[in-house]
Amino acid sequence: MKSKIQKFFVMLSAGITFAALLFLIAYILIKGIPNLKLSLFTWKYTSENVSMLPAIINTIYMTVLVLVIAVPLGIFSAIFMVEYAKKRNPLINVIRLTTETLSGIPSIVYGLFGMLFFVTALKWGLSLLAGAFTLSIMVLPSIMRTTEEALKAVPDSYREASFGLGAGKLRTVFCIVLPAAVPGILSGIILAIGRIVGETAALVYTAGTVAETADSIFDSGRTLAVHMYNLSSEGLHVNESYATAVVLLVLVAAINMLSGFVARCLDGGTK
Amino acid sequence: MGRRTKIENTVSLLKEKIMQAVFFIAACTSILAVALICIFLFANGIPAMVKIGLPEFLTGQIWKPGNNIYGILPMILGSICVTAGAAVIGVPIGILTAVFMAEYCPKQIYKPLKMATELLAGIPSIVYGFFGLVVLVPVIRAIFPMETDGMNILTAAILLGMMILPTIIGVSEAALRAVPRSYYEGALALGATKERSIFSVMLPAAKSGVIAAVVLGIGRAVGETMAVMMIAGNQPRMPKGILQGVRTLTTNIVLEMGYATDLHREALIATAVVLFVFILIINFAVAFLNRKAAD
């Protein structure tokens, strides 16, 4: 009898979890798709026609900028952690502790730090650049971690064979180990893109909320998620908010699936 | 000829050394980042705490920047109430769903369900907030028409409970899968039912990991900003019941940072310092539990 009750609750919980997700997606899609009008994708944002295209373009700028900063940093630090640092090196523990700390910090604290440091102290003003640096710190730990996992998954025999053929350490890392780890690294990067696209709190006070397409990286501009935040907090454009929610949801779902797909390529590659 | 190889050797050795330094410097950025975050938050926040007075700041029940009264106790309690509510809703459902994923889920539907939980984690908080605003708020308002306008602790707790599910499910499932299969088989062999084996043997064995999952989920709930702001009502007053609107530490910062100046601005940064300390404590708890789970 007790077993039956326990089983019932397990099934019920799983049911609630997936029903809630399904309901959220279905609700946003059903309410949002009829509101996806072509006029929402015009080049110019006006207060009558709250076009989301400038925000989409800003999101692309932002994503590229963040990746340019965070991907090399993340991959290089992962290379240091896995390939170069000695196991007993106390620095490893410090770096591990700081990355764990970074991954737990809420995005609003990042936003506030970005405002104090990049926007005010470095005098960059509200700009894509300040937002991008803030987000780079935010996604750095996850890129580092996935890259580390991917590097560790490369069998040592690859390295030994490369050394045996007379290649140096650097060449081994770049020509043998990194290429073998690409799918894992890529799936981590794609997940980071998902976070960049969905981030709001860290950007409001760093990249600002200007609704136009940014002219340069020193210009302020809102990304799609910030755009949606502004629309829904103003409360004047509920239909447009639905439409923006659909675009965000579809983007994030596509990014997630792509990441999963790339990660599965890794499984297929090594087994 | 011999001379040339020598130069090439030196060049490649130099290249090795330079790149090694580059990797090392890259690895140190995370240390630099944490140091900068601490320095800038504390340097900008602590003076305000001193000016206002730490006890007055932490235990003051009134937040009226217009009158230069800065007490963040309502926000601290707001964060605690909303997070506790989210834990009450999210933790049991999350752990039981993890049990389902690890032990009950039929093989054919495991992959799509796993992807679904990952999607749950990937949905932007602003979309969650909007969903809460257009679905949960009207529902709560309809259930309690006299007591509330729909934006209150209960609404925020339900939505946050949903938002922390993927964290709890993912980490708990991994913890359950890390328990040696022989434990489960041993319990079955002793005549226990499947449920008994899971709840009396597997879950206790995975305890540290499951607790780490809960603490991580709580960290996520404490730090959540945008979704809470859209549905919690945001009144800076002491929470008196779950149908009352509250303001959390995170939303306090976002709401007022846009126009705050002078001491008000510093008080908001000091709010972030308090939040940061909360999160640090939670982080260390997770690190400690993970180490314990690894032993």
Coordinates of C-alpha atoms in Angstrom, one line a residue:
Chain A
M1 CA 0.0 0.0 0.0
K2 CA 2.8 2.4 1.0
S3 CA 4.6 1.5 -2.1
K4 CA 1.6 2.3 -4.3
I5 CA 1.3 5.8 -2.6
Q6 CA 5.0 6.5 -3.1
K7 CA 4.8 5.4 -6.7
F8 CA 1.7 7.6 -7.2
F9 CA 3.6 10.6 -5.9
V10 CA 6.6 10.0 -8.1
M11 CA 4.4 9.8 -11.2
L12 CA 2.3 12.8 -10.1
S13 CA 5.4 14.9 -9.6
A14 CA 6.9 14.0 -13.0
G15 CA 3.4 14.7 -14.5
I16 CA 3.3 18.1 -12.9
T17 CA 6.8 19.0 -14.1
F18 CA 6.3 18.1 -17.7
A19 CA 2.7 19.3 -17.8
A20 CA 3.8 22.7 -16.5
L21 CA 6.5 23.0 -19.2
L22 CA 4.1 21.8 -21.9
F23 CA 1.5 24.3 -20.7
L24 CA 3.9 27.2 -20.6
I25 CA 5.2 26.5 -24.2
A26 CA 1.7 25.8 -25.6
Y27 CA 0.2 28.9 -23.9
I28 CA 3.0 31.3 -25.2
L29 CA 2.8 29.8 -28.7
I30 CA -1.0 29.8 -29.0
K31 CA -1.3 33.4 -27.7
G32 CA 1.8 34.6 -29.4
I33 CA 1.9 33.3 -32.9
P34 CA -1.3 35.2 -34.1
N35 CA 0.5 38.3 -32.9
L36 CA 3.6 37.7 -35.0
K37 CA 3.0 40.4 -37.6
L38 CA 5.4 41.4 -40.3
S39 CA 5.3 45.0 -39.0
L40 CA 7.1 43.8 -35.9
F41 CA 10.1 43.1 -38.1
T42 CA 10.6 46.5 -39.7
W43 CA 14.0 48.2 -39.5
K44 CA 12.9 51.2 -37.4
Y45 CA 11.5 51.1 -33.8
T46 CA 8.8 53.7 -33.1
S47 CA 6.5 54.1 -30.2
E48 CA 3.6 53.1 -32.4
N49 CA 5.2 50.2 -34.0
V50 CA 7.5 48.5 -31.4
S51 CA 9.5 46.6 -33.9
M52 CA 11.7 43.9 -32.5
L53 CA 14.2 43.7 -35.4
P54 CA 16.6 46.3 -33.9
A55 CA 16.6 44.3 -30.7
I56 CA 17.3 41.1 -32.6
I57 CA 20.2 42.8 -34.4
N58 CA 21.5 44.0 -31.1
T59 CA 21.2 40.5 -29.6
I60 CA 23.4 39.2 -32.5
Y61 CA 26.0 41.9 -31.9
M62 CA 26.0 41.2 -28.2
T63 CA 26.3 37.4 -28.7
V64 CA 29.2 37.8 -31.1
L65 CA 31.0 40.3 -28.8
V66 CA 30.6 38.1 -25.8
L67 CA 31.8 35.0 -27.6
V68 CA 34.8 36.9 -29.0
I69 CA 35.8 37.7 -25.4
A70 CA 34.7 34.7 -23.4
V71 CA 35.4 31.8 -25.8
P72 CA 39.2 32.2 -26.1
L73 CA 39.5 33.0 -22.4
G74 CA 37.4 30.0 -21.4
I75 CA 39.2 27.6 -23.7
F76 CA 42.6 28.9 -22.8
S77 CA 41.9 28.6 -19.1
A78 CA 40.5 25.1 -19.5
I79 CA 43.7 24.2 -21.5
F80 CA 45.7 25.5 -18.6
M81 CA 43.7 23.6 -16.0
V82 CA 43.7 20.2 -17.9
E83 CA 46.9 20.2 -19.9
Y84 CA 49.5 22.4 -18.1
A85 CA 48.8 22.8 -14.4
K86 CA 50.2 20.2 -12.1
K87 CA 47.6 18.2 -10.2
R88 CA 49.0 19.4 -6.8
N89 CA 49.2 23.1 -7.8
P90 CA 47.3 25.1 -5.1
L91 CA 46.4 27.6 -7.8
I92 CA 44.1 25.0 -9.4
N93 CA 42.0 24.9 -6.2
V94 CA 41.8 28.7 -6.1
I95 CA 40.7 28.9 -9.7
R96 CA 38.2 26.1 -9.2
L97 CA 36.8 27.9 -6.1
T98 CA 36.5 31.2 -8.0
T99 CA 34.8 29.7 -11.0
E100 CA 32.3 27.9 -8.7
T101 CA 31.7 31.3 -7.0
L102 CA 31.2 33.0 -10.4
S103 CA 28.7 30.5 -11.5
G104 CA 26.6 31.0 -8.4
I105 CA 26.5 34.8 -8.5
P106 CA 23.0 36.1 -9.5
S107 CA 22.8 38.1 -12.8
I108 CA 21.7 41.2 -11.0
V109 CA 24.9 41.3 -9.1
Y110 CA 26.8 41.0 -12.3
G111 CA 24.7 43.8 -13.7
L112 CA 25.5 46.0 -10.7
F113 CA 29.2 45.2 -10.9
G114 CA 29.2 45.9 -14.7
M115 CA 27.6 49.3 -14.0
L116 CA 30.2 50.2 -11.3
F117 CA 33.2 48.9 -13.1
F118 CA 32.8 49.0 -16.9
V119 CA 30.2 51.7 -17.2
T120 CA 31.4 54.1 -14.4
A121 CA 35.0 53.3 -13.4
L122 CA 36.2 52.6 -17.0
K123 CA 33.9 55.4 -18.3
W124 CA 32.6 53.2 -21.2
G125 CA 29.0 54.5 -20.5
L126 CA 26.0 52.4 -21.2
S127 CA 27.2 50.4 -24.2
L128 CA 27.2 47.1 -25.9
L129 CA 30.8 46.7 -24.9
A130 CA 30.1 47.2 -21.2
G131 CA 27.3 44.7 -21.4
A132 CA 29.4 42.2 -23.4
F133 CA 32.2 42.3 -20.8
T134 CA 29.7 41.8 -18.0
L135 CA 28.1 38.8 -19.7
S136 CA 31.5 37.4 -20.6
I137 CA 32.4 37.1 -16.9
M138 CA 29.0 35.5 -16.4
V139 CA 29.3 32.8 -19.1
L140 CA 33.1 32.2 -18.5
P141 CA 32.7 29.5 -15.9
S142 CA 30.3 27.4 -18.0
I143 CA 32.5 27.6 -21.1
M144 CA 35.5 26.7 -18.9
R145 CA 33.7 23.7 -17.3
T146 CA 32.4 22.2 -20.6
T147 CA 35.8 22.7 -22.3
E148 CA 37.5 21.0 -19.3
E149 CA 35.2 18.1 -19.5
A150 CA 35.7 17.8 -23.3
L151 CA 39.5 18.0 -22.9
K152 CA 39.5 15.4 -20.2
A153 CA 37.4 13.0 -22.4
V154 CA 40.2 13.0 -25.0
P155 CA 42.1 9.7 -24.4
D156 CA 45.7 10.1 -23.2
S157 CA 46.8 7.8 -26.0
Y158 CA 46.2 10.7 -28.4
R159 CA 48.7 12.9 -26.6
E160 CA 51.2 10.1 -26.2
A161 CA 51.1 9.3 -29.9
S162 CA 51.5 12.9 -30.7
F163 CA 54.5 13.3 -28.4
G164 CA 55.9 10.0 -29.8
L165 CA 55.8 11.5 -33.3
G166 CA 58.0 14.4 -32.0
A167 CA 55.3 17.1 -31.7
G168 CA 55.8 19.7 -29.0
K169 CA 53.3 20.3 -26.2
L170 CA 51.7 23.3 -27.9
R171 CA 51.3 21.5 -31.2
T172 CA 49.8 18.5 -29.5
V173 CA 47.2 20.7 -27.7
F174 CA 46.2 22.7 -30.8
C175 CA 46.4 20.0 -33.5
I176 CA 45.5 16.9 -31.7
V177 CA 43.6 17.5 -28.4
L178 CA 41.5 20.5 -29.3
P179 CA 40.1 19.2 -32.6
A180 CA 39.1 16.0 -30.8
A181 CA 37.3 18.0 -28.1
V182 CA 35.5 20.3 -30.5
P183 CA 31.9 18.8 -30.2
G184 CA 32.0 19.1 -26.4
I185 CA 33.4 22.6 -26.5
L186 CA 30.8 23.6 -29.1
S187 CA 27.9 22.3 -27.2
G188 CA 29.1 24.4 -24.2
I189 CA 29.4 27.5 -26.3
I190 CA 25.9 27.0 -27.7
L191 CA 24.5 26.7 -24.2
A192 CA 26.3 30.0 -23.4
I193 CA 24.6 31.6 -26.4
G194 CA 21.3 30.5 -24.9
R195 CA 22.2 32.3 -21.7
I196 CA 23.3 35.5 -23.5
V197 CA 20.1 35.6 -25.5
G198 CA 17.9 35.2 -22.4
E199 CA 19.7 37.5 -20.1
T200 CA 18.0 40.6 -18.8
A201 CA 19.0 41.7 -15.3
A202 CA 22.8 41.9 -16.1
L203 CA 22.1 44.1 -19.2
V204 CA 19.6 46.7 -18.1
Y205 CA 22.3 48.8 -16.3
T206 CA 25.2 47.9 -18.5
A207 CA 24.1 47.8 -22.1
G208 CA 21.1 50.0 -21.5
T209 CA 17.6 50.0 -23.0
V210 CA 17.8 52.1 -26.1
A211 CA 15.5 50.5 -28.6
E212 CA 17.5 51.4 -31.8
T213 CA 20.1 49.3 -33.5
A214 CA 23.4 50.2 -32.0
D215 CA 25.8 52.0 -34.4
S216 CA 28.9 50.9 -32.7
I217 CA 30.0 48.8 -29.8
F218 CA 30.2 52.0 -27.7
D219 CA 26.6 52.6 -28.3
S220 CA 23.8 51.6 -26.0
G221 CA 21.2 49.1 -27.3
R222 CA 18.7 46.6 -25.9
T223 CA 18.8 42.9 -26.7
L224 CA 15.6 41.0 -27.3
A225 CA 15.2 39.9 -23.7
V226 CA 15.6 43.5 -22.5
H227 CA 13.2 44.6 -25.2
M228 CA 10.6 42.1 -23.9
Y229 CA 11.2 43.3 -20.3
N230 CA 10.5 46.9 -21.4
L231 CA 7.4 46.0 -23.3
S232 CA 5.9 43.9 -20.6
S233 CA 6.8 46.3 -17.8
E234 CA 5.3 49.2 -19.7
G235 CA 2.1 47.2 -20.0
L236 CA 1.0 49.0 -23.2
H237 CA 2.0 46.3 -25.7
V238 CA 0.7 43.0 -24.3
N239 CA 0.2 41.5 -27.8
E240 CA 3.7 42.5 -28.9
S241 CA 5.1 41.0 -25.6
Y242 CA 3.5 37.7 -26.6
A243 CA 5.0 37.9 -30.0
T244 CA 8.5 38.6 -28.5
A245 CA 8.0 35.8 -26.0
V246 CA 7.4 33.4 -28.9
V247 CA 10.6 34.5 -30.7
L248 CA 12.6 34.2 -27.5
L249 CA 11.2 30.8 -26.7
V250 CA 11.7 29.4 -30.2
L251 CA 15.3 30.8 -30.2
V252 CA 16.1 29.3 -26.9
A253 CA 14.5 25.9 -27.7
A254 CA 16.4 25.8 -31.0
I255 CA 19.7 26.7 -29.3
N256 CA 19.1 23.9 -26.7
M257 CA 18.3 21.3 -29.3
L258 CA 21.4 22.3 -31.3
S259 CA 23.5 21.9 -28.2
G260 CA 22.1 18.5 -27.5
F261 CA 22.6 17.5 -31.1
V262 CA 26.2 18.6 -31.1
A263 CA 26.9 16.9 -27.8
R264 CA 25.4 13.6 -29.2
C265 CA 27.9 13.9 -32.1
L266 CA 30.6 13.7 -29.5
D267 CA 29.2 10.5 -28.2
G268 CA 29.0 9.1 -31.7
G269 CA 32.6 10.2 -32.3
T270 CA 34.4 8.7 -29.4
K271 CA 32.5 5.4 -29.0
Chain B
M1 CA 71.9 24.2 -41.9
G2 CA 72.7 23.4 -38.3
R3 CA 72.4 27.0 -37.4
R4 CA 69.0 27.3 -38.8
T5 CA 67.6 24.3 -36.8
K6 CA 69.0 26.0 -33.7
I7 CA 67.1 29.2 -34.5
E8 CA 64.0 27.2 -35.2
N9 CA 64.4 25.4 -31.9
T10 CA 64.7 28.6 -30.0
V11 CA 61.7 30.0 -31.8
S12 CA 59.5 27.0 -31.1
L13 CA 60.7 26.9 -27.5
L14 CA 59.8 30.6 -27.2
K15 CA 56.4 30.0 -28.7
E16 CA 55.8 27.2 -26.1
K17 CA 56.8 29.5 -23.3
I18 CA 54.7 32.4 -24.5
M19 CA 51.6 30.3 -25.0
Q20 CA 52.0 28.7 -21.6
A21 CA 52.0 32.2 -20.2
V22 CA 48.9 33.1 -22.2
F23 CA 47.1 30.0 -20.9
F24 CA 48.2 30.8 -17.4
I25 CA 47.0 34.4 -17.6
A26 CA 43.6 33.3 -19.1
A27 CA 43.2 30.9 -16.2
C28 CA 43.7 33.8 -13.8
T29 CA 40.9 35.9 -15.2
S30 CA 38.3 34.2 -13.1
I31 CA 40.4 35.0 -10.0
L32 CA 40.7 38.6 -11.2
A33 CA 37.0 38.8 -11.9
V34 CA 36.0 37.6 -8.4
A35 CA 38.5 40.0 -6.9
L36 CA 37.1 42.9 -8.9
I37 CA 33.5 42.1 -8.1
C38 CA 34.3 41.9 -4.4
I39 CA 36.3 45.1 -4.4
F40 CA 33.8 47.2 -6.3
L41 CA 30.8 45.9 -4.5
F42 CA 32.3 46.3 -1.1
A43 CA 34.0 49.6 -1.8
N44 CA 30.7 51.1 -3.0
G45 CA 28.4 49.4 -0.6
I46 CA 30.1 49.4 2.8
P47 CA 30.4 53.2 3.1
A48 CA 26.6 53.3 2.9
M49 CA 26.3 50.7 5.6
V50 CA 28.5 52.7 7.8
K51 CA 26.6 56.0 7.2
I52 CA 23.2 54.4 7.8
G53 CA 24.5 52.2 10.6
L54 CA 24.7 48.5 10.1
P55 CA 22.0 47.5 12.6
E56 CA 19.7 50.2 11.3
F57 CA 20.4 49.1 7.7
L58 CA 19.9 45.3 8.4
T59 CA 17.0 45.5 10.9
G60 CA 15.3 48.7 9.9
Q61 CA 11.7 47.9 8.9
I62 CA 11.1 51.0 6.8
W63 CA 12.5 51.7 3.3
K64 CA 11.8 55.3 2.3
P65 CA 14.6 56.7 0.2
G66 CA 12.6 59.9 -0.1
N67 CA 13.0 60.5 3.6
N68 CA 16.5 59.0 3.8
I69 CA 15.3 56.0 5.7
Y70 CA 17.0 52.8 4.5
G71 CA 16.0 49.6 6.3
I72 CA 16.2 46.4 4.3
L73 CA 14.7 44.0 6.7
P74 CA 11.5 43.9 4.6
M75 CA 13.5 42.9 1.6
I76 CA 15.6 40.3 3.5
L77 CA 12.4 38.7 4.8
G78 CA 10.8 39.1 1.4
S79 CA 13.6 37.1 -0.2
I80 CA 13.5 34.5 2.5
C81 CA 9.7 34.1 2.3
V82 CA 9.6 33.8 -1.5
T83 CA 12.6 31.4 -1.5
A84 CA 11.1 29.3 1.3
G85 CA 7.8 29.1 -0.7
A86 CA 9.6 28.1 -3.8
A87 CA 11.5 25.4 -1.9
V88 CA 8.3 24.0 -0.4
I89 CA 6.8 23.7 -3.9
G90 CA 9.9 22.9 -6.0
V91 CA 11.9 20.6 -3.8
P92 CA 9.5 17.7 -3.4
I93 CA 8.3 17.8 -7.0
G94 CA 11.9 18.2 -8.2
I95 CA 13.3 15.3 -6.1
L96 CA 10.4 13.0 -7.0
T97 CA 10.8 13.9 -10.7
A98 CA 14.5 13.0 -10.4
V99 CA 13.5 9.7 -8.9
F100 CA 11.2 9.2 -11.9
M101 CA 13.9 10.1 -14.4
A102 CA 16.5 7.8 -12.8
E103 CA 14.3 4.8 -11.9
Y104 CA 10.9 4.8 -13.6
C105 CA 11.3 6.5 -16.9
P106 CA 10.8 4.1 -19.9
K107 CA 13.9 4.1 -22.1
Q108 CA 12.0 5.3 -25.2
I109 CA 10.8 8.6 -23.7
Y110 CA 13.9 9.3 -21.6
K111 CA 15.7 11.4 -24.2
P112 CA 12.9 13.7 -25.0
L113 CA 12.1 14.2 -21.3
K114 CA 15.7 14.9 -20.5
M115 CA 15.7 17.5 -23.3
A116 CA 12.5 18.9 -21.8
T117 CA 14.1 19.4 -18.4
E118 CA 17.1 21.1 -20.1
L119 CA 14.7 23.4 -22.0
L120 CA 13.0 24.2 -18.7
A121 CA 16.4 25.4 -17.5
G122 CA 17.0 27.4 -20.7
I123 CA 13.8 29.4 -20.8
P124 CA 14.8 33.0 -20.1
S125 CA 13.6 34.3 -16.7
I126 CA 11.8 37.2 -18.5
V127 CA 9.6 34.7 -20.3
Y128 CA 8.8 32.9 -17.0
G129 CA 8.0 36.3 -15.5
F130 CA 5.7 37.1 -18.4
F131 CA 4.0 33.7 -18.1
G132 CA 3.5 34.3 -14.4
L133 CA 2.0 37.7 -15.2
V134 CA -0.5 36.6 -17.7
V135 CA -1.4 33.2 -16.3
L136 CA -0.6 32.8 -12.6
V137 CA -1.5 36.3 -11.5
P138 CA -5.1 36.2 -12.9
V139 CA -5.6 32.7 -11.5
I140 CA -4.5 33.7 -8.0
R141 CA -6.6 36.8 -8.2
A142 CA -9.6 34.7 -9.2
I143 CA -9.1 32.3 -6.3
F144 CA -8.7 35.0 -3.7
P145 CA -10.6 38.0 -5.1
M146 CA -10.9 39.8 -1.7
E147 CA -7.4 39.4 -0.4
T148 CA -5.1 40.1 -3.2
D149 CA -4.6 41.6 -6.7
G150 CA -2.7 38.5 -7.7
M151 CA 0.8 39.7 -7.1
N152 CA 2.0 38.2 -3.9
I153 CA 4.4 35.8 -2.2
L154 CA 2.3 32.8 -3.2
T155 CA 2.4 33.7 -6.9
A156 CA 6.1 34.3 -6.8
A157 CA 6.7 31.1 -4.8
I158 CA 4.8 29.0 -7.4
L159 CA 6.6 30.5 -10.3
L160 CA 10.0 30.3 -8.6
G161 CA 9.2 26.7 -7.6
M162 CA 8.8 25.9 -11.3
M163 CA 12.0 27.8 -12.2
I164 CA 14.2 25.8 -9.8
L165 CA 12.9 22.5 -10.9
P166 CA 15.5 21.8 -13.6
T167 CA 18.4 22.5 -11.2
I168 CA 17.0 20.2 -8.6
I169 CA 16.0 17.5 -11.1
G170 CA 19.4 17.6 -12.9
V171 CA 21.6 17.4 -9.8
S172 CA 19.5 15.0 -7.9
E173 CA 19.2 12.6 -10.8
A174 CA 23.0 12.6 -11.2
A175 CA 23.3 11.9 -7.5
L176 CA 20.9 9.0 -7.7
R177 CA 22.7 7.6 -10.7
A178 CA 26.0 7.8 -8.8
V179 CA 24.7 5.3 -6.2
P180 CA 26.1 1.9 -6.9
R181 CA 23.5 -0.3 -8.6
S182 CA 24.4 -3.1 -6.1
Y183 CA 22.6 -1.1 -3.3
Y184 CA 19.4 -1.2 -5.2
E185 CA 19.8 -4.9 -6.2
G186 CA 20.7 -5.8 -2.6
A187 CA 17.5 -4.2 -1.3
L188 CA 15.4 -6.0 -3.9
A189 CA 17.1 -9.3 -3.0
L190 CA 16.2 -8.7 0.7
G191 CA 12.6 -8.6 -0.5
A192 CA 12.0 -4.9 -0.5
T193 CA 9.6 -3.5 -3.1
K194 CA 11.0 -1.2 -5.8
E195 CA 9.6 1.8 -4.0
R196 CA 11.0 0.7 -0.7
S197 CA 14.5 0.2 -2.2
I198 CA 14.4 3.6 -3.8
F199 CA 13.1 5.6 -0.8
S200 CA 14.8 3.7 2.0
V201 CA 18.1 2.8 0.3
M202 CA 18.8 4.8 -2.8
L203 CA 17.7 8.3 -1.7
P204 CA 19.5 8.1 1.7
A205 CA 22.7 6.9 -0.1
A206 CA 22.4 9.9 -2.5
K207 CA 21.7 12.3 0.4
S208 CA 24.6 14.7 0.0
G209 CA 24.0 15.1 -3.7
V210 CA 20.3 15.7 -3.2
I211 CA 20.9 18.3 -0.5
A212 CA 23.4 20.0 -2.8
A213 CA 20.7 20.1 -5.5
V214 CA 18.3 21.7 -3.0
V215 CA 20.8 24.3 -1.9
L216 CA 21.7 25.1 -5.6
G217 CA 18.0 25.5 -6.3
I218 CA 17.7 27.8 -3.3
G219 CA 20.6 29.9 -4.6
R220 CA 18.9 30.2 -7.9
A221 CA 15.6 31.3 -6.2
V222 CA 17.4 33.9 -4.0
G223 CA 19.2 35.4 -7.1
E224 CA 16.2 35.4 -9.4
T225 CA 15.3 39.0 -10.3
M226 CA 13.2 39.7 -13.4
A227 CA 10.6 37.0 -13.0
V228 CA 10.0 37.9 -9.4
M229 CA 9.8 41.6 -10.1
M230 CA 7.0 41.1 -12.6
I231 CA 4.7 39.1 -10.2
A232 CA 5.6 39.7 -6.6
G233 CA 4.0 43.1 -6.2
N234 CA 7.2 44.9 -5.1
Q235 CA 5.9 46.7 -2.0
P236 CA 8.7 47.4 0.4
R237 CA 6.9 46.4 3.6
M238 CA 7.2 43.7 6.1
P239 CA 5.5 40.5 4.8
K240 CA 2.5 39.6 6.9
G241 CA 0.9 36.8 5.0
I242 CA 1.4 34.8 1.8
L243 CA -1.2 36.8 0.0
Q244 CA 0.7 40.0 0.5
G245 CA 2.9 41.6 -2.1
V246 CA 6.6 41.7 -1.2
R247 CA 9.8 43.1 -2.5
T248 CA 13.0 40.9 -2.6
L249 CA 16.6 42.0 -2.3
T250 CA 17.2 41.5 -6.0
T251 CA 14.1 43.4 -7.2
N252 CA 14.9 46.3 -4.8
I253 CA 18.1 46.9 -6.8
V254 CA 16.6 46.6 -10.3
L255 CA 13.5 48.8 -9.4
E256 CA 15.4 51.8 -8.1
M257 CA 18.9 51.7 -9.5
G258 CA 17.7 53.5 -12.6
Y259 CA 17.0 56.8 -10.9
A260 CA 18.9 56.5 -7.5
T261 CA 21.6 59.0 -6.6
D262 CA 24.0 59.6 -3.7
L263 CA 23.2 57.7 -0.5
H264 CA 20.1 56.0 -2.1
R265 CA 22.4 54.6 -4.8
E266 CA 24.9 53.5 -2.2
A267 CA 22.2 51.9 -0.2
L268 CA 21.1 49.9 -3.2
I269 CA 24.7 48.7 -3.7
A270 CA 24.8 47.8 -0.1
T271 CA 21.7 45.7 -0.7
A272 CA 23.6 43.9 -3.4
V273 CA 26.4 43.3 -0.8
V274 CA 23.9 41.6 1.5
L275 CA 22.6 39.5 -1.4
F276 CA 26.2 38.7 -2.4
V277 CA 27.0 37.5 1.1
F278 CA 23.9 35.3 1.1
I279 CA 25.0 33.8 -2.2
L280 CA 28.6 33.2 -1.0
I281 CA 27.3 31.3 2.1
I282 CA 25.1 29.2 -0.2
N283 CA 28.0 28.6 -2.6
F284 CA 30.3 27.4 0.2
A285 CA 27.5 25.2 1.4
V286 CA 27.3 23.6 -2.0
A287 CA 31.0 23.2 -2.3
F288 CA 31.2 21.6 1.1
L289 CA 28.3 19.2 0.3
N290 CA 29.9 18.3 -3.1
R291 CA 33.1 17.5 -1.3
K292 CA 31.2 15.4 1.1
A293 CA 29.4 13.6 -1.7
A294 CA 32.7 12.9 -3.4
D295 CA 34.2 11.2 -0.3

